[in-house]
Every structure is written in C-alpha cells, then in structure tokens.
Amino acid sequence: MSEFHDPSNVLNPEHADHQIITPATYGMVFLTLLIFTGITVGAAYVDLGIFNPVVALAIASFKAVVVILFFMHVKYQSNLIKLTVAAGFFTFIVLITMTMSDYISRAWGLW
Amino acid sequence: MDNAIVATRPHTHETAVAAEHEHVALPQHRHHFETKEQQREAATFGMWLFLLTEIMFFGGLFFAYLLYRNWYHDAFVVSSNQLSIPLGAANTAILISSGFFMALAVWAAEVQKKSLLVIFLVLTTVFGVAFLGIKAVEYHEKWEKHHIPGNHFDVSEFINPPVNPKTGKLTEKPLAPDMAQKTQVFFFLYFAMTGMHAFHMILGIGLLFWLTWRANRGEFSAGYVAPIENFGLYWHFVDIVWLFLFPLLYLINRHPGY
C-alpha cells in the first residue's frame, strides 16, 4: 500500500456498494413510465387552461426523475455522483433564471 | 502494460478471480486506481460530467423554445397542432421500451449472462431504429405539406385554416399574415430539437452495434461492465430529452374546442 495515500480512504471509501438492480424493479419503472405517458396524452385533450403546460411538464419531470433514479442508478450511487447530477441541474436552472430575469418582469405572454 | 490486469493487492479474491479469467485481456483494473470500486466510480463520474454538458447544450434549445413560445404564442399553438399525437405517443412508448431493454442489458452484464446481454442490446437497437423510422415518416409529412422553414414554407393553411367537415367550424384559429410567418420559428425549433435528438440516437445506435459485437465476444461477461453501464447512461439521457420534447412540441397547445 502506497504511503502517499490515506489507507482508510482506500479501504473504506465513501462510495455506495455496487448494487445490482433487479429486472422486477426495471419492470415496475417501465410500467410507471408507460402509464404516465398515457396520462399525459389524456390530459392534453382536456382543456385545463393555463394548467395544460403545467400538468404536461410536471408529468415529464416526474418521468425524468424516475428514469434518473432507477434506470440511471443514481438512487444507488455515492454522494459524489448524486451531488454531480444535482449540481448540473442546479446550474442549468440558475442560467435559465438569470437569462429570463428581464423577460419575467414583463407582461408574460402578452407581447 | 496497457491492457494488463494489474493486481495492487496480492492474494485477494480479486486476484484469484482475475487469474481465473486470464483469457480476458481487458483493463478491468487500471494501475492508477486503488480499487475496482474506485475505478468504477471514476468512470460513472466522468460520464455524468459529459451528460451535464449535454444538459447545458439541450438546455439552450429548450430555452429558445420557452422564449419564442411566449413571443409567438398563437403561431406556436397552431403549428404545434400540426403534429400527430398518435405518432408522438407511439414513439414515446417505443423509446421507453428501448430504455427498458437497455436497463435490462446493464443487468445482464452485471450478472454475467452473455446471451441475454446480446439479446437485450439487440432489442434496444430494434426499438431505437423503430423510433427513427416513425420520425422519418413525420419528417416526410412536413416535407409534403411545405412545413420545412425556408423559401418554400407555406403559410396559407395558417392564414386560411380548413373547415372541419363534421362540425362545420374552422379547424384552427386563423392567424394574421405576420404571425403566420412565425409558424416557421416553431418548425425551425421542431426540426432543430428533434433533429439533434435523432442525431444523438443515430450515434447511439452506431455505438450499440459496436457494443453488441463486443458483448458477443464475451468482453462484458466477466465482471467488466463499465462500457455497457456508461452507454446506458447516455441512452437514458437521450430518452429523458424526448420525455420533455414530446409534451412541449406535441401536447401542450391542444385546444379541444377546435
């Protein structure tokens, strides 16, 4: 063992144990995604006024989170990976909000 | 040296396993990683850093959509209703199925079932190709209706919408000529966003052929699953982009009254 490394960090790294996700879990996720695809299509044909985009995007976000957590294994990853994923989306939201700061102060949708 | 399995700690279980699988001349454990868990995490970390650049990249397109949809809302409503919900919904289901088989492929690699891995990779490819096939049908329809932005773009249908023969009412709200021109902005974004998404899928299908070929040689059936796992991350990311494109382009402007 190299003396330049902290042995405790090597032998007890903080990463989560590698966990194999079973096909049953994937099947549940698959069904959930299909059901919510059906719901979002159905909701599109109902006139909800300004809530149509809200509902559609909420369902899409929910589906994306399910894919990220289970299909992309983020639920079972180390804190380093979780933080990396979260930092990316957080940075993206900051960029959008800052760029929109002028537009959202106008009469939205009425130009 | 490059492809050798370097044992950092002799007389461990890993070394014994590596000795058993000496015929697999793969970099299962590079010498600059202390443990194979560390190597695996580094690979996942690197893949996610790449995907974050992809979030920013697609994010720019989504931002353009957000802004122009508010500027030219009426044009976006009418042109969005030109897209076929049945085709879009079918493609969403097809892409989710493709992602499901990709997830199963990662599982098959992890439990070291070679033939299952190959089968799942092939199924992932089949559904990916089916998605692109439907996309081609949709693009062709836009071509025939002159809905591709440019000199030949046809706005007449948006200024004088056809009458629905059943109800006797207009199928869409008529647009003023200047707003009708802005339907091109919608279709430009439609082709830019779905085109860039399709380009990612074409690259992905190319990689799938390569991975299937390697899987068939047994390269991922001895505990070394990083290429399958990281390609899975890429494929699922492309799925997620579509999960947002589908409602934004196809769904949110439907008006049941028309």
CSV table of C-alpha atoms in Angstrom, one decimal, chain A residues 1-2 5 9-11 13-16 18-23 26-27 30 33-34 37 40-41 44-47 52-53 56-57 60-61 63-64 67-68 71-74 77-81 84-85 87-89 91-92 95-96 99-100 103 106 108-111, chain B residues 8-9 34-35 37-38 40-41 44-45 48-49 51-52 55-56 58-60 62-63 66-67 69-71 73 85-86 89 92-93 96-100 103-104 106-107 110-111 179 225 229 232-234 236-237 239-240 243-244 246-248 251-252 254-257:
chain,number,residue,atom,x,y,z
A,1,MET,CA,0.0,0.0,0.0
A,2,SER,CA,1.4,3.3,-1.0
A,5,HIS,CA,-2.5,7.6,0.2
A,9,ASN,CA,-9.9,6.3,2.3
A,10,VAL,CA,-8.7,3.4,0.2
A,11,LEU,CA,-10.1,0.6,2.2
A,13,PRO,CA,-14.1,4.7,0.5
A,14,GLU,CA,-17.4,6.6,0.9
A,15,HIS,CA,-18.9,5.2,-2.3
A,16,ALA,CA,-22.0,3.1,-2.0
A,18,HIS,CA,-22.3,-1.6,-6.1
A,19,GLN,CA,-25.9,-2.7,-6.1
A,20,ILE,CA,-27.5,-4.8,-8.9
A,21,ILE,CA,-31.0,-3.6,-9.6
A,22,THR,CA,-33.3,-6.5,-10.4
A,23,PRO,CA,-35.4,-6.8,-13.6
A,26,TYR,CA,-36.9,-2.1,-14.0
A,27,GLY,CA,-40.3,-3.7,-15.0
A,30,PHE,CA,-41.2,0.6,-17.3
A,33,LEU,CA,-43.4,5.4,-17.4
A,34,LEU,CA,-46.0,3.9,-19.8
A,37,THR,CA,-47.3,8.6,-20.9
A,40,THR,CA,-50.1,13.0,-20.2
A,41,VAL,CA,-51.7,12.2,-23.6
A,44,ALA,CA,-53.6,17.1,-23.4
A,45,TYR,CA,-57.2,16.6,-24.7
A,46,VAL,CA,-58.7,18.1,-21.6
A,47,ASP,CA,-59.0,21.9,-21.5
A,52,ASN,CA,-52.2,22.3,-19.5
A,53,PRO,CA,-48.5,23.1,-19.8
A,56,ALA,CA,-47.6,18.2,-19.0
A,57,LEU,CA,-44.3,19.5,-17.7
A,60,ALA,CA,-42.5,14.9,-17.8
A,61,SER,CA,-40.4,15.9,-14.8
A,63,LYS,CA,-40.9,10.6,-15.5
A,64,ALA,CA,-37.4,12.1,-15.9
A,67,VAL,CA,-35.5,7.4,-15.1
A,68,ILE,CA,-32.6,9.2,-13.4
A,71,PHE,CA,-32.7,3.4,-15.0
A,72,MET,CA,-29.6,5.6,-14.4
A,73,HIS,CA,-29.0,4.1,-10.9
A,74,VAL,CA,-28.5,7.5,-9.3
A,77,GLN,CA,-24.8,5.8,-6.3
A,78,SER,CA,-22.4,7.5,-4.0
A,79,ASN,CA,-22.8,11.1,-2.7
A,80,LEU,CA,-20.2,12.3,-5.2
A,81,ILE,CA,-22.4,11.1,-8.1
A,84,THR,CA,-22.6,15.9,-9.6
A,85,VAL,CA,-26.1,15.2,-11.0
A,87,ALA,CA,-25.1,20.4,-9.5
A,88,GLY,CA,-25.7,20.1,-13.2
A,89,PHE,CA,-29.5,20.7,-13.0
A,91,THR,CA,-26.5,25.3,-12.7
A,92,PHE,CA,-28.9,24.9,-15.6
A,95,LEU,CA,-28.6,30.0,-16.1
A,96,ILE,CA,-32.2,30.0,-17.2
A,99,THR,CA,-31.3,34.9,-18.5
A,100,MET,CA,-35.0,35.2,-18.0
A,103,TYR,CA,-38.5,38.7,-19.6
A,106,ARG,CA,-42.6,41.9,-18.5
A,108,TRP,CA,-45.6,37.5,-19.7
A,109,GLY,CA,-47.1,36.2,-22.9
A,110,LEU,CA,-48.7,39.5,-23.9
A,111,TRP,CA,-46.1,41.0,-26.2
B,8,THR,CA,-2.4,-3.9,-6.5
B,9,ARG,CA,-3.0,-6.2,-3.6
B,34,GLU,CA,-6.6,1.7,-5.9
B,35,THR,CA,-9.7,-0.5,-6.0
B,37,GLU,CA,-14.9,0.3,-7.0
B,38,GLN,CA,-12.9,3.5,-7.3
B,40,ARG,CA,-16.0,2.2,-11.5
B,41,GLU,CA,-17.0,5.4,-9.7
B,44,THR,CA,-19.5,7.0,-13.7
B,45,PHE,CA,-18.4,10.4,-12.6
B,48,TRP,CA,-22.1,12.3,-15.7
B,49,LEU,CA,-19.8,15.3,-16.4
B,51,LEU,CA,-24.0,14.4,-19.6
B,52,LEU,CA,-24.0,17.7,-17.7
B,55,ILE,CA,-27.9,19.2,-20.3
B,56,MET,CA,-26.5,22.7,-21.0
B,58,PHE,CA,-30.1,20.8,-25.0
B,59,GLY,CA,-31.0,23.4,-22.3
B,60,GLY,CA,-30.1,26.2,-24.8
B,62,PHE,CA,-35.3,24.4,-24.6
B,63,PHE,CA,-34.6,28.0,-23.5
B,66,LEU,CA,-39.5,28.9,-23.9
B,67,LEU,CA,-38.9,32.4,-25.1
B,69,ARG,CA,-43.3,30.3,-27.5
B,70,ASN,CA,-44.2,33.3,-25.4
B,71,TRP,CA,-43.3,35.8,-28.2
B,73,HIS,CA,-47.8,32.1,-28.8
B,85,ILE,CA,-50.2,13.0,-31.2
B,86,PRO,CA,-50.7,9.2,-32.0
B,89,ALA,CA,-47.2,9.0,-28.2
B,92,THR,CA,-42.6,7.8,-26.7
B,93,ALA,CA,-43.7,4.3,-25.8
B,96,ILE,CA,-39.3,4.0,-23.2
B,97,SER,CA,-39.3,0.3,-24.3
B,98,SER,CA,-35.8,0.8,-25.8
B,99,GLY,CA,-34.6,2.3,-22.5
B,100,PHE,CA,-36.2,-0.6,-20.6
B,103,ALA,CA,-31.6,-1.2,-18.4
B,104,LEU,CA,-32.0,-4.9,-18.7
B,106,VAL,CA,-26.9,-3.5,-17.9
B,107,TRP,CA,-28.4,-6.0,-15.5
B,110,GLU,CA,-23.8,-7.3,-14.2
B,111,VAL,CA,-25.0,-10.9,-13.6
B,179,MET,CA,-48.0,35.9,-37.1
B,225,VAL,CA,-19.4,-3.7,-17.3
B,229,GLU,CA,-23.2,0.9,-17.9
B,232,GLY,CA,-26.8,3.0,-20.7
B,233,LEU,CA,-26.4,6.4,-19.0
B,234,TYR,CA,-26.1,8.1,-22.4
B,236,HIS,CA,-31.3,7.0,-20.9
B,237,PHE,CA,-30.3,10.7,-21.1
B,239,ASP,CA,-34.7,9.2,-23.5
B,240,ILE,CA,-35.2,12.0,-21.0
B,243,LEU,CA,-39.7,12.9,-22.4
B,244,PHE,CA,-39.6,16.7,-22.5
B,246,PHE,CA,-42.9,15.2,-26.6
B,247,PRO,CA,-45.2,17.3,-24.3
B,248,LEU,CA,-43.6,20.6,-25.3
B,251,LEU,CA,-49.1,18.2,-26.4
B,252,ILE,CA,-49.3,21.5,-24.5
B,254,ARG,CA,-54.1,21.2,-27.9
B,255,HIS,CA,-57.4,23.0,-27.7
B,256,PRO,CA,-60.3,20.6,-27.5
B,257,GLY,CA,-62.7,23.3,-28.6
